[in-house]
CSV table of C-alpha atoms in Angstrom, one decimal:
chain,number,residue,atom,x,y,z
A,282,MET,CA,33.3,80.0,60.9
A,283,GLN,CA,31.8,79.4,57.5
A,284,ASP,CA,28.0,79.9,57.3
A,285,LEU,CA,25.9,78.4,54.5
A,286,GLN,CA,25.2,81.8,52.8
A,287,ALA,CA,29.0,82.1,52.2
A,288,PHE,CA,29.5,78.4,51.3
A,289,THR,CA,30.2,77.1,47.8
A,290,PHE,CA,31.8,74.0,46.6
A,291,ARG,CA,35.3,74.6,45.3
A,292,ARG,CA,37.3,72.5,42.8
A,293,ASP,CA,40.5,73.0,44.7
A,294,GLU,CA,39.0,71.4,47.7
A,295,LEU,CA,36.8,68.7,46.0
A,296,PHE,CA,39.1,67.4,43.3
A,297,PRO,CA,41.9,66.2,45.7
A,298,LEU,CA,39.1,64.4,47.6
A,299,ALA,CA,37.9,62.8,44.3
A,300,ASP,CA,41.4,61.6,43.5
A,301,LYS,CA,41.8,60.2,47.0
A,302,TYR,CA,38.7,58.1,46.9
A,303,SER,CA,38.4,57.2,43.2
A,304,GLU,CA,40.2,53.9,43.4
A,305,GLN,CA,38.2,53.0,46.6
A,306,PHE,CA,35.0,53.7,44.8
A,307,ARG,CA,35.9,51.7,41.7
A,308,THR,CA,37.0,48.5,43.6
A,309,ALA,CA,34.4,48.6,46.4
A,310,SER,CA,32.3,45.5,47.2
A,311,PRO,CA,29.5,44.4,46.8
A,312,PHE,CA,29.1,47.3,44.4
A,313,ARG,CA,30.8,50.6,43.6
A,314,HIS,CA,30.5,52.9,46.5
A,315,VAL,CA,32.4,55.2,48.9
A,316,VAL,CA,31.8,56.5,52.4
A,317,ILE,CA,33.3,59.9,53.3
A,318,ASP,CA,33.1,61.3,56.8
A,319,ASP,CA,33.2,65.0,57.8
A,320,PHE,CA,32.1,65.8,54.3
A,321,LEU,CA,31.1,69.5,54.9
A,322,PRO,CA,32.0,72.1,57.4
A,323,PRO,CA,29.7,71.3,60.3
A,324,GLU,CA,28.5,74.9,60.6
A,325,VAL,CA,27.1,74.7,57.1
A,326,LEU,CA,24.7,72.0,58.2
A,327,GLU,CA,23.5,73.7,61.4
A,328,PRO,CA,20.9,76.0,59.6
A,329,VAL,CA,19.7,72.9,57.6
A,330,LEU,CA,19.1,71.0,60.9
A,331,ASP,CA,17.4,74.1,62.4
A,332,GLU,CA,14.8,74.2,59.7
A,333,PHE,CA,14.4,70.4,59.1
A,334,PRO,CA,10.7,69.7,59.2
A,335,GLU,CA,9.5,67.7,62.2
A,336,PRO,CA,8.0,64.3,61.5
A,337,ARG,CA,4.5,65.5,62.2
A,338,ASP,CA,4.7,68.4,59.8
A,339,ALA,CA,2.1,68.1,57.0
A,340,THR,CA,4.8,68.8,54.5
A,341,TRP,CA,6.0,65.2,54.3
A,342,GLN,CA,5.0,62.5,51.8
A,343,ARG,CA,4.2,59.5,53.9
A,344,PHE,CA,5.0,55.9,52.9
A,345,ASP,CA,3.5,53.1,55.0
A,346,THR,CA,3.7,49.6,53.5
A,347,ALA,CA,5.2,46.3,54.4
A,348,ARG,CA,8.3,47.3,52.4
A,349,GLU,CA,8.8,50.9,53.6
A,350,VAL,CA,7.7,53.1,56.4
A,351,LYS,CA,9.3,56.5,55.9
A,352,LEU,CA,8.8,60.2,55.2
A,353,ALA,CA,10.0,62.0,52.1
A,354,LEU,CA,10.1,65.6,50.8
A,355,ALA,CA,11.1,66.6,47.3
A,356,ASP,CA,9.3,69.9,46.8
A,357,THR,CA,11.9,72.6,47.5
A,358,GLU,CA,9.1,75.2,47.8
A,359,ARG,CA,8.2,73.5,51.1
A,360,MET,CA,11.8,73.5,52.4
A,361,GLY,CA,13.7,76.2,54.3
A,362,PRO,CA,16.1,78.6,52.6
A,363,ALA,CA,19.2,77.0,54.0
A,364,THR,CA,18.2,73.6,52.7
A,365,ARG,CA,17.4,75.0,49.3
A,366,ARG,CA,20.8,76.7,49.0
A,367,LEU,CA,22.6,73.5,50.0
A,368,LEU,CA,20.6,71.4,47.5
A,369,ALA,CA,21.4,73.9,44.8
A,370,GLU,CA,25.1,73.5,45.5
A,371,PHE,CA,24.8,69.7,45.3
A,372,ASN,CA,23.1,70.2,41.9
A,373,GLY,CA,25.6,72.7,40.6
A,374,GLY,CA,28.4,72.3,38.0
A,375,VAL,CA,31.3,72.1,40.4
A,376,PHE,CA,29.9,69.3,42.5
A,377,VAL,CA,28.9,67.4,39.3
A,378,GLU,CA,32.4,67.7,38.0
A,379,PHE,CA,33.7,66.3,41.4
A,380,LEU,CA,31.4,63.3,41.0
A,381,GLU,CA,32.6,62.7,37.4
A,382,ARG,CA,36.2,62.8,38.5
A,383,LEU,CA,35.6,60.5,41.5
A,384,THR,CA,33.5,57.9,39.7
A,385,GLY,CA,34.7,58.1,36.1
A,386,ILE,CA,31.1,58.5,35.0
A,387,THR,CA,31.0,61.4,32.5
A,388,GLN,CA,28.3,63.7,31.3
A,389,LEU,CA,26.4,63.5,34.5
A,390,VAL,CA,23.2,65.5,34.9
A,391,SER,CA,21.7,66.5,38.3
A,392,ASP,CA,18.0,66.4,38.9
A,393,PRO,CA,16.3,69.8,39.6
A,394,HIS,CA,13.1,68.0,40.6
A,395,PHE,CA,14.7,65.7,43.2
A,396,GLU,CA,12.6,62.8,42.0
A,397,GLY,CA,12.6,60.3,44.8
A,398,GLY,CA,15.2,62.4,46.6
A,399,GLY,CA,15.4,65.6,48.6
A,400,LEU,CA,14.9,65.1,52.3
A,401,HIS,CA,14.2,61.7,53.9
A,402,GLN,CA,13.2,60.9,57.5
A,403,ILE,CA,12.5,57.7,59.3
A,404,ARG,CA,10.9,57.6,62.7
A,405,PRO,CA,11.3,54.8,65.4
A,406,GLY,CA,9.9,51.6,64.0
A,407,GLY,CA,10.3,52.7,60.4
A,408,PHE,CA,12.4,51.0,57.8
A,409,LEU,CA,13.2,50.7,54.1
A,410,LYS,CA,13.6,47.2,52.9
A,411,VAL,CA,16.5,46.2,50.7
A,412,HIS,CA,16.0,47.2,47.1
A,413,ALA,CA,17.6,48.3,43.8
A,414,ASP,CA,16.5,51.8,42.7
A,415,PHE,CA,14.5,52.7,39.7
A,416,ASN,CA,16.9,52.8,36.8
A,417,ARG,CA,15.5,55.6,34.6
A,418,SER,CA,13.7,58.9,35.1
A,419,ARG,CA,10.7,59.2,32.8
A,420,ARG,CA,10.5,62.9,33.6
A,421,LEU,CA,14.0,63.6,32.5
A,422,ASN,CA,14.2,60.7,30.0
A,423,LEU,CA,17.7,59.9,31.5
A,424,ASP,CA,19.4,56.9,33.1
A,425,ARG,CA,20.0,57.0,36.8
A,426,ARG,CA,23.6,56.5,37.6
A,427,LEU,CA,24.6,57.7,41.1
A,428,ASN,CA,23.0,58.1,44.5
A,429,GLY,CA,24.4,60.5,47.1
A,430,LEU,CA,23.3,60.3,50.7
A,431,LEU,CA,24.2,62.9,53.3
A,432,TYR,CA,23.3,61.9,56.9
A,433,LEU,CA,22.2,64.5,59.4
A,434,ASN,CA,22.1,62.7,62.7
A,435,LYS,CA,24.1,64.1,65.6
A,436,ASP,CA,25.2,61.9,68.4
A,437,TRP,CA,23.8,58.8,66.7
A,438,GLU,CA,24.5,55.7,68.7
A,439,GLU,CA,25.1,52.2,67.3
A,440,SER,CA,22.2,50.9,69.4
A,441,TYR,CA,19.8,53.2,67.5
A,442,GLY,CA,20.2,51.1,64.3
A,443,GLY,CA,19.4,52.7,61.0
A,444,HIS,CA,22.4,51.2,59.3
A,445,LEU,CA,22.5,51.4,55.5
A,446,GLN,CA,23.0,47.8,54.5
A,447,LEU,CA,24.8,46.8,51.3
A,448,TRP,CA,23.9,43.3,50.0
A,449,ASN,CA,25.6,41.2,47.3
A,450,LYS,CA,24.1,40.6,43.9
A,451,ASP,CA,22.5,37.2,44.8
A,452,MET,CA,21.0,38.6,48.1
A,453,THR,CA,22.8,35.9,50.1
A,454,GLU,CA,25.0,38.1,52.3
A,455,CYS,CA,25.2,41.6,53.7
A,456,GLU,CA,28.7,42.8,52.9
A,457,GLY,CA,28.6,46.2,54.6
A,458,LYS,CA,26.7,48.3,57.1
A,459,VAL,CA,27.0,52.1,57.3
A,460,LEU,CA,25.8,53.9,60.4
A,461,PRO,CA,24.0,57.1,59.5
A,462,VAL,CA,26.1,59.5,61.6
A,463,PHE,CA,26.2,63.2,61.2
A,464,ASN,CA,28.0,64.6,58.1
A,465,ARG,CA,28.7,61.2,56.6
A,466,PHE,CA,28.4,61.2,52.8
A,467,VAL,CA,27.7,57.9,51.0
A,468,LEU,CA,28.0,57.7,47.2
A,469,PHE,CA,27.2,54.6,45.1
A,470,ALA,CA,26.6,53.6,41.5
A,471,THR,CA,22.9,52.9,40.7
A,472,THR,CA,22.6,49.5,39.0
A,473,ASP,CA,20.2,46.6,39.2
A,474,ASP,CA,22.6,44.7,41.6
A,475,ALA,CA,23.2,47.7,43.9
A,476,ASN,CA,21.1,46.1,46.6
A,477,HIS,CA,20.8,48.5,49.6
A,478,GLY,CA,18.4,49.6,52.3
A,479,HIS,CA,17.6,50.1,56.0
A,480,PRO,CA,15.6,46.9,56.4
A,481,ASP,CA,15.4,46.6,60.2
A,482,PRO,CA,13.0,48.7,62.2
A,483,LEU,CA,14.6,51.8,63.7
A,484,THR,CA,15.3,51.6,67.4
A,485,CYS,CA,16.2,55.1,68.3
A,486,PRO,CA,14.5,57.0,71.1
A,487,GLU,CA,11.0,58.3,70.4
A,488,ASP,CA,12.2,61.9,70.2
A,489,ARG,CA,14.8,61.1,67.5
A,490,ALA,CA,14.5,60.3,63.8
A,491,ARG,CA,16.9,59.1,61.1
A,492,ARG,CA,17.4,62.1,58.8
A,493,SER,CA,19.2,62.4,55.5
A,494,MET,CA,19.5,64.3,52.3
A,495,ALA,CA,19.2,62.2,49.1
A,496,LEU,CA,20.7,63.3,45.7
A,497,TYR,CA,20.5,61.5,42.4
A,498,TYR,CA,22.5,62.0,39.2
A,499,TYR,CA,21.7,60.8,35.6
A,500,SER,CA,23.2,60.4,32.2
A,501,ASN,CA,21.9,60.0,28.6
A,502,GLY,CA,22.6,56.3,28.2
A,503,ARG,CA,24.8,53.9,30.2
A,504,PRO,CA,27.3,51.1,29.6
A,505,GLU,CA,25.9,48.2,27.6
A,506,ASP,CA,26.5,45.7,30.4
A,507,GLU,CA,24.2,47.8,32.7
A,508,VAL,CA,21.3,48.2,30.4
A,509,THR,CA,18.0,46.5,31.4
A,510,ASP,CA,14.4,47.2,30.8
A,511,ASP,CA,13.0,50.2,32.5
A,512,HIS,CA,11.7,49.5,36.0
A,513,THR,CA,10.6,51.1,39.3
A,514,THR,CA,12.1,50.2,42.6
A,515,LEU,CA,13.0,46.5,42.9
A,516,PHE,CA,12.5,45.3,46.5
A,517,LYS,CA,14.4,42.2,47.4
A,518,GLN,CA,13.9,39.9,50.3
A,519,ARG,CA,16.7,38.8,52.6
A,520,PRO,CA,17.2,35.1,53.3
A,521,GLY,CA,14.3,33.9,55.4
A,522,GLU,CA,12.6,37.3,55.3
A,523,ALA,CA,8.8,37.6,54.8
A,524,TRP,CA,7.0,40.9,54.3
A,525,LYS,CA,3.9,41.2,56.4
A,526,SER,CA,1.5,44.1,56.4
A,527,ASN,CA,0.2,45.3,59.8
A,528,LEU,CA,-3.5,46.0,60.3
A,529,ARG,CA,-3.0,49.7,59.6
A,530,GLN,CA,-1.4,49.0,56.3
A,531,VAL,CA,-4.1,46.4,55.3
A,532,ALA,CA,-6.8,48.9,56.1
A,533,LYS,CA,-5.1,51.6,54.1
A,534,ARG,CA,-5.1,49.4,51.0
A,535,TRP,CA,-8.8,49.0,51.2
A,536,THR,CA,-9.6,52.6,52.0
A,537,PRO,CA,-10.6,54.8,48.9
A,538,PRO,CA,-7.7,57.2,48.1
A,539,ALA,CA,-9.9,60.3,48.6
A,540,LEU,CA,-11.0,59.2,52.0
A,541,ALA,CA,-7.5,58.3,53.0
A,542,ASP,CA,-6.2,61.7,52.0
A,543,LEU,CA,-9.0,63.4,54.0
A,544,VAL,CA,-8.4,61.4,57.1
A,545,GLY,CA,-4.6,61.7,56.8
A,546,GLY,CA,-4.9,65.5,56.4
A,547,ARG,CA,-7.1,65.8,59.5
A,548,ARG,CA,-4.9,63.6,61.5
A,549,THR,CA,-1.7,65.5,60.6
A,550,LYS,CA,-3.3,68.8,61.4
A,551,GLY,CA,-4.4,67.6,64.8
A,552,GLU,CA,-1.1,66.1,65.9
């Protein structure tokens, strides 16, 4: 048994994995990506699951719009010690070297602030519409190059939904679906045509949630054919799709921010 306190990423274990999947990553469609199952020793993730904040915990940043209904947490001070240790390993030099070897993208930089990353959680009925990610971090003044997603959902059934959908450049076809099962790691290149998301409302039981760890990596500059103007998240509609806000979301848009924060804080504490 290997617990998290004793766990570290090792080059002699990761580099053969990088060599095994590098060609698959480079040639994947509709954009460069790879899916690796059983990525970590399962016992390493057990303490992370034990301390994973519940959906009603006030710790979460809450997104509730017609384009996304989800929870996010980037502040490591609000995370448990096991989660912080594992995130530190993902941001460490050995893992970054593994990513460079796997993808061929050199001089990668991890994000100590987990801007947009960290822990994510989606409750039943929640979703994240198809999008391309923001392409540059203003805080780091670096280009966003890679997304890593580690799923933390044990005994996750196909009927629960929550698939990560991969759409082609023109948004005419979904070319891949990835079920967010426990210990599955997804890595993909972050470009303006890397259209992905979890666009269909989650159908898991009420006592379950779609949990993941999100990791982003950057570089100072990028290939000329990938350069575009700086932008935030670019949401993209699927064929025939229309985004409609529900009454709660409409009311939220017309509520003064200070009042919304006050009501939200009271509601969270009372749940």
